[in-house]
PDB file of C-alpha atoms in Angstrom:
ATOM      1  CA  MET A   1     114.431 126.702  72.239  1.00  0.00           C
ATOM      2  CA  HIS A   2     117.572 124.674  72.924  1.00  0.00           C
ATOM      3  CA  THR A   3     117.820 122.721  76.146  1.00  0.00           C
ATOM      4  CA  ARG A   4     120.658 123.485  78.533  1.00  0.00           C
ATOM      5  CA  LEU A   5     122.492 120.329  77.455  1.00  0.00           C
ATOM      6  CA  GLU A   6     122.115 121.205  73.768  1.00  0.00           C
ATOM      7  CA  GLN A   7     123.559 124.672  74.411  1.00  0.00           C
ATOM      8  CA  GLN A   8     126.509 123.159  76.259  1.00  0.00           C
ATOM      9  CA  MET A   9     127.089 120.603  73.502  1.00  0.00           C
ATOM     10  CA  ASN A  10     126.958 123.317  70.827  1.00  0.00           C
ATOM     11  CA  PHE A  11     129.722 125.131  72.700  1.00  0.00           C
ATOM     12  CA  ILE A  12     131.747 121.914  72.941  1.00  0.00           C
ATOM     13  CA  PHE A  13     131.273 121.247  69.207  1.00  0.00           C
ATOM     14  CA  GLU A  14     132.445 124.784  68.446  1.00  0.00           C
ATOM     15  CA  LEU A  15     135.633 124.233  70.457  1.00  0.00           C
ATOM     16  CA  GLU A  16     136.724 121.642  67.864  1.00  0.00           C
ATOM     17  CA  LYS A  17     137.610 124.607  65.640  1.00  0.00           C
ATOM     18  CA  LEU A  18     140.369 125.671  68.049  1.00  0.00           C
ATOM     19  CA  LYS A  19     142.336 122.593  66.942  1.00  0.00           C
ATOM     20  CA  VAL A  20     142.878 124.170  63.512  1.00  0.00           C
ATOM     21  CA  VAL A  21     144.009 127.610  64.684  1.00  0.00           C
ATOM     22  CA  TYR A  22     147.771 127.462  64.298  1.00  0.00           C
ATOM     23  CA  ARG A  23     150.326 129.442  66.279  1.00  0.00           C
ATOM     24  CA  GLN A  24     153.983 130.395  65.727  1.00  0.00           C
ATOM     25  CA  ASN A  25     155.072 127.606  68.085  1.00  0.00           C
ATOM     26  CA  GLY A  26     156.272 124.339  66.617  1.00  0.00           C
ATOM     27  CA  THR A  27     156.008 120.663  67.489  1.00  0.00           C
ATOM     28  CA  HIS A  28     158.772 118.074  67.837  1.00  0.00           C
ATOM     29  CA  GLY A  29     160.409 117.339  64.525  1.00  0.00           C
ATOM     30  CA  ASN A  30     159.233 120.683  63.147  1.00  0.00           C
ATOM     31  CA  GLN A  31     156.594 118.819  61.126  1.00  0.00           C
ATOM     32  CA  ARG A  32     153.875 121.346  61.863  1.00  0.00           C
ATOM     33  CA  ARG A  33     152.974 124.313  64.025  1.00  0.00           C
ATOM     34  CA  GLU A  34     151.252 123.959  67.377  1.00  0.00           C
ATOM     35  CA  ASN A  35     147.527 124.670  67.435  1.00  0.00           C
ATOM     36  CA  SER A  36     145.783 126.830  70.024  1.00  0.00           C
ATOM     37  CA  ALA A  37     144.051 123.871  71.675  1.00  0.00           C
ATOM     38  CA  GLU A  38     147.430 122.232  72.287  1.00  0.00           C
ATOM     39  CA  HIS A  39     148.780 125.489  73.679  1.00  0.00           C
ATOM     40  CA  SER A  40     145.836 125.782  76.090  1.00  0.00           C
ATOM     41  CA  TRP A  41     146.387 122.226  77.314  1.00  0.00           C
ATOM     42  CA  HIS A  42     150.117 122.812  77.748  1.00  0.00           C
ATOM     43  CA  VAL A  43     149.788 126.019  79.785  1.00  0.00           C
ATOM     44  CA  SER A  44     147.121 124.331  81.937  1.00  0.00           C
ATOM     45  CA  MET A  45     149.527 121.497  82.748  1.00  0.00           C
ATOM     46  CA  MET A  46     152.184 124.094  83.521  1.00  0.00           C
ATOM     47  CA  ALA A  47     149.794 125.768  85.973  1.00  0.00           C
ATOM     48  CA  LEU A  48     149.444 122.535  87.929  1.00  0.00           C
ATOM     49  CA  VAL A  49     153.159 121.696  87.903  1.00  0.00           C
ATOM     50  CA  LEU A  50     154.531 125.172  88.642  1.00  0.00           C
ATOM     51  CA  ARG A  51     152.048 126.560  91.169  1.00  0.00           C
ATOM     52  CA  GLU A  52     154.599 126.334  93.988  1.00  0.00           C
ATOM     53  CA  TYR A  53     156.250 129.399  92.386  1.00  0.00           C
ATOM     54  CA  CYS A  54     153.232 131.556  93.191  1.00  0.00           C
ATOM     55  CA  THR A  55     154.132 133.738  96.134  1.00  0.00           C
ATOM     56  CA  GLU A  56     150.485 134.033  97.187  1.00  0.00           C
ATOM     57  CA  LYS A  57     147.739 131.448  97.509  1.00  0.00           C
ATOM     58  CA  ILE A  58     145.693 131.178  94.335  1.00  0.00           C
ATOM     59  CA  ASP A  59     142.508 129.431  93.270  1.00  0.00           C
ATOM     60  CA  ILE A  60     143.986 126.857  90.884  1.00  0.00           C
ATOM     61  CA  GLU A  61     140.608 125.884  89.403  1.00  0.00           C
ATOM     62  CA  LYS A  62     140.010 129.506  88.450  1.00  0.00           C
ATOM     63  CA  THR A  63     143.475 129.723  86.891  1.00  0.00           C
ATOM     64  CA  LEU A  64     142.958 126.502  84.945  1.00  0.00           C
ATOM     65  CA  THR A  65     139.612 127.726  83.669  1.00  0.00           C
ATOM     66  CA  MET A  66     141.199 130.962  82.472  1.00  0.00           C
ATOM     67  CA  LEU A  67     143.959 129.070  80.700  1.00  0.00           C
ATOM     68  CA  LEU A  68     141.536 126.679  79.034  1.00  0.00           C
ATOM     69  CA  ILE A  69     139.332 129.492  77.716  1.00  0.00           C
ATOM     70  CA  HIS A  70     141.786 132.361  77.161  1.00  0.00           C
ATOM     71  CA  ASP A  71     142.343 131.614  73.470  1.00  0.00           C
ATOM     72  CA  VAL A  72     138.932 130.297  72.390  1.00  0.00           C
ATOM     73  CA  VAL A  73     138.304 133.710  70.822  1.00  0.00           C
ATOM     74  CA  GLU A  74     140.884 132.738  68.202  1.00  0.00           C
ATOM     75  CA  ILE A  75     138.246 130.471  66.659  1.00  0.00           C
ATOM     76  CA  TYR A  76     136.713 133.639  65.184  1.00  0.00           C
ATOM     77  CA  ALA A  77     139.427 136.285  65.569  1.00  0.00           C
ATOM     78  CA  GLY A  78     142.506 134.210  64.706  1.00  0.00           C
ATOM     79  CA  ASP A  79     145.901 134.222  66.394  1.00  0.00           C
ATOM     80  CA  VAL A  80     148.068 137.334  66.298  1.00  0.00           C
ATOM     81  CA  PHE A  81     151.831 137.213  66.757  1.00  0.00           C
ATOM     82  CA  LEU A  82     152.852 138.580  70.172  1.00  0.00           C
ATOM     83  CA  TYR A  83     155.490 140.888  68.685  1.00  0.00           C
ATOM     84  CA  ASP A  84     153.126 142.561  66.213  1.00  0.00           C
ATOM     85  CA  ASP A  85     151.912 145.358  68.510  1.00  0.00           C
ATOM     86  CA  THR A  86     149.810 147.077  65.833  1.00  0.00           C
ATOM     87  CA  ALA A  87     147.904 143.928  64.899  1.00  0.00           C
ATOM     88  CA  ARG A  88     147.438 142.995  68.560  1.00  0.00           C
ATOM     89  CA  GLU A  89     145.836 146.350  69.302  1.00  0.00           C
ATOM     90  CA  LYS A  90     143.644 146.242  66.199  1.00  0.00           C
ATOM     91  CA  ILE A  91     142.306 142.742  66.955  1.00  0.00           C
ATOM     92  CA  LYS A  92     140.996 143.560  70.463  1.00  0.00           C
ATOM     93  CA  PRO A  93     137.452 144.511  69.314  1.00  0.00           C
ATOM     94  CA  ALA A  94     137.242 141.340  67.201  1.00  0.00           C
ATOM     95  CA  GLU A  95     138.365 139.254  70.168  1.00  0.00           C
ATOM     96  CA  ARG A  96     135.769 140.853  72.432  1.00  0.00           C
ATOM     97  CA  GLU A  97     133.060 140.196  69.836  1.00  0.00           C
ATOM     98  CA  ALA A  98     134.316 136.609  69.475  1.00  0.00           C
ATOM     99  CA  ALA A  99     134.156 136.097  73.262  1.00  0.00           C
ATOM    100  CA  HIS A 100     130.511 137.190  73.333  1.00  0.00           C
ATOM    101  CA  LYS A 101     129.710 134.988  70.340  1.00  0.00           C
ATOM    102  CA  ILE A 102     131.356 131.770  71.533  1.00  0.00           C
ATOM    103  CA  PHE A 103     130.429 132.045  75.215  1.00  0.00           C
ATOM    104  CA  GLY A 104     126.966 133.109  74.056  1.00  0.00           C
ATOM    105  CA  LEU A 105     126.430 129.530  72.905  1.00  0.00           C
ATOM    106  CA  LEU A 106     126.293 128.475  76.568  1.00  0.00           C
ATOM    107  CA  PRO A 107     123.430 128.781  79.064  1.00  0.00           C
ATOM    108  CA  GLU A 108     123.302 132.271  80.583  1.00  0.00           C
ATOM    109  CA  ASP A 109     125.009 131.402  83.883  1.00  0.00           C
ATOM    110  CA  GLN A 110     127.960 129.677  82.202  1.00  0.00           C
ATOM    111  CA  LYS A 111     128.181 132.393  79.554  1.00  0.00           C
ATOM    112  CA  ASP A 112     128.475 135.060  82.248  1.00  0.00           C
ATOM    113  CA  TYR A 113     131.030 133.039  84.229  1.00  0.00           C
ATOM    114  CA  PHE A 114     133.334 132.293  81.285  1.00  0.00           C
ATOM    115  CA  LEU A 115     133.030 135.792  79.877  1.00  0.00           C
ATOM    116  CA  SER A 116     133.940 137.341  83.239  1.00  0.00           C
ATOM    117  CA  LEU A 117     136.963 135.033  83.588  1.00  0.00           C
ATOM    118  CA  TRP A 118     138.077 135.776  80.023  1.00  0.00           C
ATOM    119  CA  GLU A 119     137.888 139.522  80.775  1.00  0.00           C
ATOM    120  CA  GLU A 120     139.705 139.016  84.093  1.00  0.00           C
ATOM    121  CA  PHE A 121     142.523 137.247  82.242  1.00  0.00           C
ATOM    122  CA  GLU A 122     142.711 140.079  79.694  1.00  0.00           C
ATOM    123  CA  LYS A 123     143.018 142.704  82.455  1.00  0.00           C
ATOM    124  CA  ALA A 124     145.496 140.593  84.500  1.00  0.00           C
ATOM    125  CA  GLU A 125     144.390 142.193  87.758  1.00  0.00           C
ATOM    126  CA  SER A 126     143.901 139.117  89.975  1.00  0.00           C
ATOM    127  CA  LYS A 127     146.705 136.811  91.148  1.00  0.00           C
ATOM    128  CA  GLU A 128     145.110 133.981  89.165  1.00  0.00           C
ATOM    129  CA  ALA A 129     145.077 136.055  85.979  1.00  0.00           C
ATOM    130  CA  GLN A 130     148.659 137.190  86.540  1.00  0.00           C
ATOM    131  CA  TYR A 131     149.814 133.608  87.027  1.00  0.00           C
ATOM    132  CA  ALA A 132     147.938 132.547  83.896  1.00  0.00           C
ATOM    133  CA  LEU A 133     149.493 135.394  81.907  1.00  0.00           C
ATOM    134  CA  VAL A 134     152.996 134.504  83.128  1.00  0.00           C
ATOM    135  CA  LEU A 135     152.521 130.914  81.949  1.00  0.00           C
ATOM    136  CA  ASP A 136     150.970 132.032  78.665  1.00  0.00           C
ATOM    137  CA  ASN A 137     154.133 134.050  78.011  1.00  0.00           C
ATOM    138  CA  LEU A 138     156.561 131.458  79.327  1.00  0.00           C
ATOM    139  CA  GLN A 139     155.196 128.549  77.282  1.00  0.00           C
ATOM    140  CA  PRO A 140     156.309 129.832  73.851  1.00  0.00           C
ATOM    141  CA  LEU A 141     159.871 130.320  75.136  1.00  0.00           C
ATOM    142  CA  LEU A 142     159.910 126.750  76.420  1.00  0.00           C
ATOM    143  CA  ASN A 143     158.395 125.519  73.158  1.00  0.00           C
ATOM    144  CA  HIS A 144     160.914 127.276  70.924  1.00  0.00           C
ATOM    145  CA  TYR A 145     163.777 125.851  72.961  1.00  0.00           C
ATOM    146  CA  ALA A 146     162.403 122.318  73.474  1.00  0.00           C
ATOM    147  CA  VAL A 147     161.514 121.672  69.830  1.00  0.00           C
ATOM    148  CA  GLN A 148     164.221 123.920  68.336  1.00  0.00           C
ATOM    149  CA  ASN A 149     161.417 125.728  66.535  1.00  0.00           C
ATOM    150  CA  ARG A 150     162.782 126.640  63.113  1.00  0.00           C
ATOM    151  CA  ASN A 151     159.593 128.573  62.290  1.00  0.00           C
ATOM    152  CA  ILE A 152     160.504 131.242  64.844  1.00  0.00           C
ATOM    153  CA  VAL A 153     163.909 131.855  63.205  1.00  0.00           C
ATOM    154  CA  ALA A 154     162.162 133.452  60.213  1.00  0.00           C
ATOM    155  CA  LYS A 155     160.629 136.028  62.584  1.00  0.00           C
ATOM    156  CA  LYS A 156     164.135 137.409  63.274  1.00  0.00           C
ATOM    157  CA  LEU A 157     163.398 138.166  66.926  1.00  0.00           C
ATOM    158  CA  SER A 158     166.167 139.636  69.041  1.00  0.00           C
ATOM    159  CA  LYS A 159     166.948 138.740  72.613  1.00  0.00           C
ATOM    160  CA  ALA A 160     166.213 142.376  73.566  1.00  0.00           C
ATOM    161  CA  GLN A 161     162.721 142.202  72.010  1.00  0.00           C
ATOM    162  CA  ILE A 162     161.901 139.016  73.873  1.00  0.00           C
ATOM    163  CA  VAL A 163     163.210 140.241  77.211  1.00  0.00           C
ATOM    164  CA  ALA A 164     161.231 143.485  76.825  1.00  0.00           C
ATOM    165  CA  LYS A 165     157.966 141.538  76.270  1.00  0.00           C
ATOM    166  CA  LYS A 166     158.577 138.979  78.994  1.00  0.00           C
ATOM    167  CA  THR A 167     160.263 140.949  81.772  1.00  0.00           C
ATOM    168  CA  PHE A 168     156.957 141.262  83.682  1.00  0.00           C
ATOM    169  CA  ILE A 169     157.424 137.584  84.634  1.00  0.00           C
ATOM    170  CA  LYS A 170     160.056 138.788  87.124  1.00  0.00           C
ATOM    171  CA  ASP A 171     157.393 140.697  89.083  1.00  0.00           C
ATOM    172  CA  PHE A 172     155.485 137.474  89.618  1.00  0.00           C
ATOM    173  CA  SER A 173     158.327 135.020  90.217  1.00  0.00           C
ATOM    174  CA  GLU A 174     162.072 135.598  90.331  1.00  0.00           C
ATOM    175  CA  GLU A 175     162.673 131.861  89.902  1.00  0.00           C
ATOM    176  CA  LEU A 176     160.546 131.570  86.767  1.00  0.00           C
ATOM    177  CA  TRP A 177     162.153 134.717  85.363  1.00  0.00           C
ATOM    178  CA  HIS A 178     165.705 133.455  85.923  1.00  0.00           C
ATOM    179  CA  PHE A 179     164.770 130.194  84.251  1.00  0.00           C
ATOM    180  CA  ALA A 180     163.214 132.109  81.329  1.00  0.00           C
ATOM    181  CA  LEU A 181     166.416 134.150  80.905  1.00  0.00           C
ATOM    182  CA  ARG A 182     168.459 130.970  80.836  1.00  0.00           C
ATOM    183  CA  ILE A 183     166.185 129.501  78.147  1.00  0.00           C
ATOM    184  CA  ILE A 184     166.379 132.730  76.122  1.00  0.00           C
ATOM    185  CA  ASP A 185     170.191 132.649  76.274  1.00  0.00           C
ATOM    186  CA  GLU A 186     170.263 128.986  75.243  1.00  0.00           C
ATOM    187  CA  SER A 187     167.868 129.757  72.392  1.00  0.00           C
ATOM    188  CA  VAL A 188     170.185 132.522  71.180  1.00  0.00           C
ATOM    189  CA  LYS A 189     173.068 130.006  71.143  1.00  0.00           C
ATOM    190  CA  MET A 190     170.864 127.643  69.105  1.00  0.00           C
ATOM    191  CA  GLY A 191     170.255 130.403  66.571  1.00  0.00           C
ATOM    192  CA  LEU A 192     166.546 130.795  67.306  1.00  0.00           C
ATOM    193  CA  TYR A 193     166.876 134.476  68.293  1.00  0.00           C
ATOM    194  CA  LYS A 194     169.383 137.191  67.417  1.00  0.00           C
ATOM    195  CA  ASP A 195     171.804 138.330  70.114  1.00  0.00           C
ATOM    196  CA  GLU A 196     171.270 142.095  69.905  1.00  0.00           C
TER     197      GLU A 196
END
């Protein structure tokens, strides 16, 4: 029988694997793609910096926890490109199984807490989950623009495709949405997306 501390440490050791799950986002200099651990850190920082754009009071610790754990399932299930709707639907059972497996490393109380927050994020029903989802969708746009991500060019995304996937941001924050549109337009000018 593992002690509580051993269970917690086993979970922490397992999280190391998130550092080698690579996303479509790039890094400065286009030397490599961003990993999922870096993405989780970045959206968590965004949550702290941008929370004034939440129209309702939110529990920031809950939001940060969601953002830090939302992609840990990728350790087992991998990352699926946002614009591949078929693959995203097909991977849902694998992600759910991965959530039970990785959070199952923790003591029962922490397992239940993290699993419930992961599910809450997936359903996007609470204000905290909606804010987290907005940031999770905004961060790639900012990344592509900031690092002039050449990797995304090969995906041949159109402005219309991106706007269709991201337009829900407007329901949460008009200011964040207007900024996102500006970044999308600038990215089109840079040749990262097609203007169609």
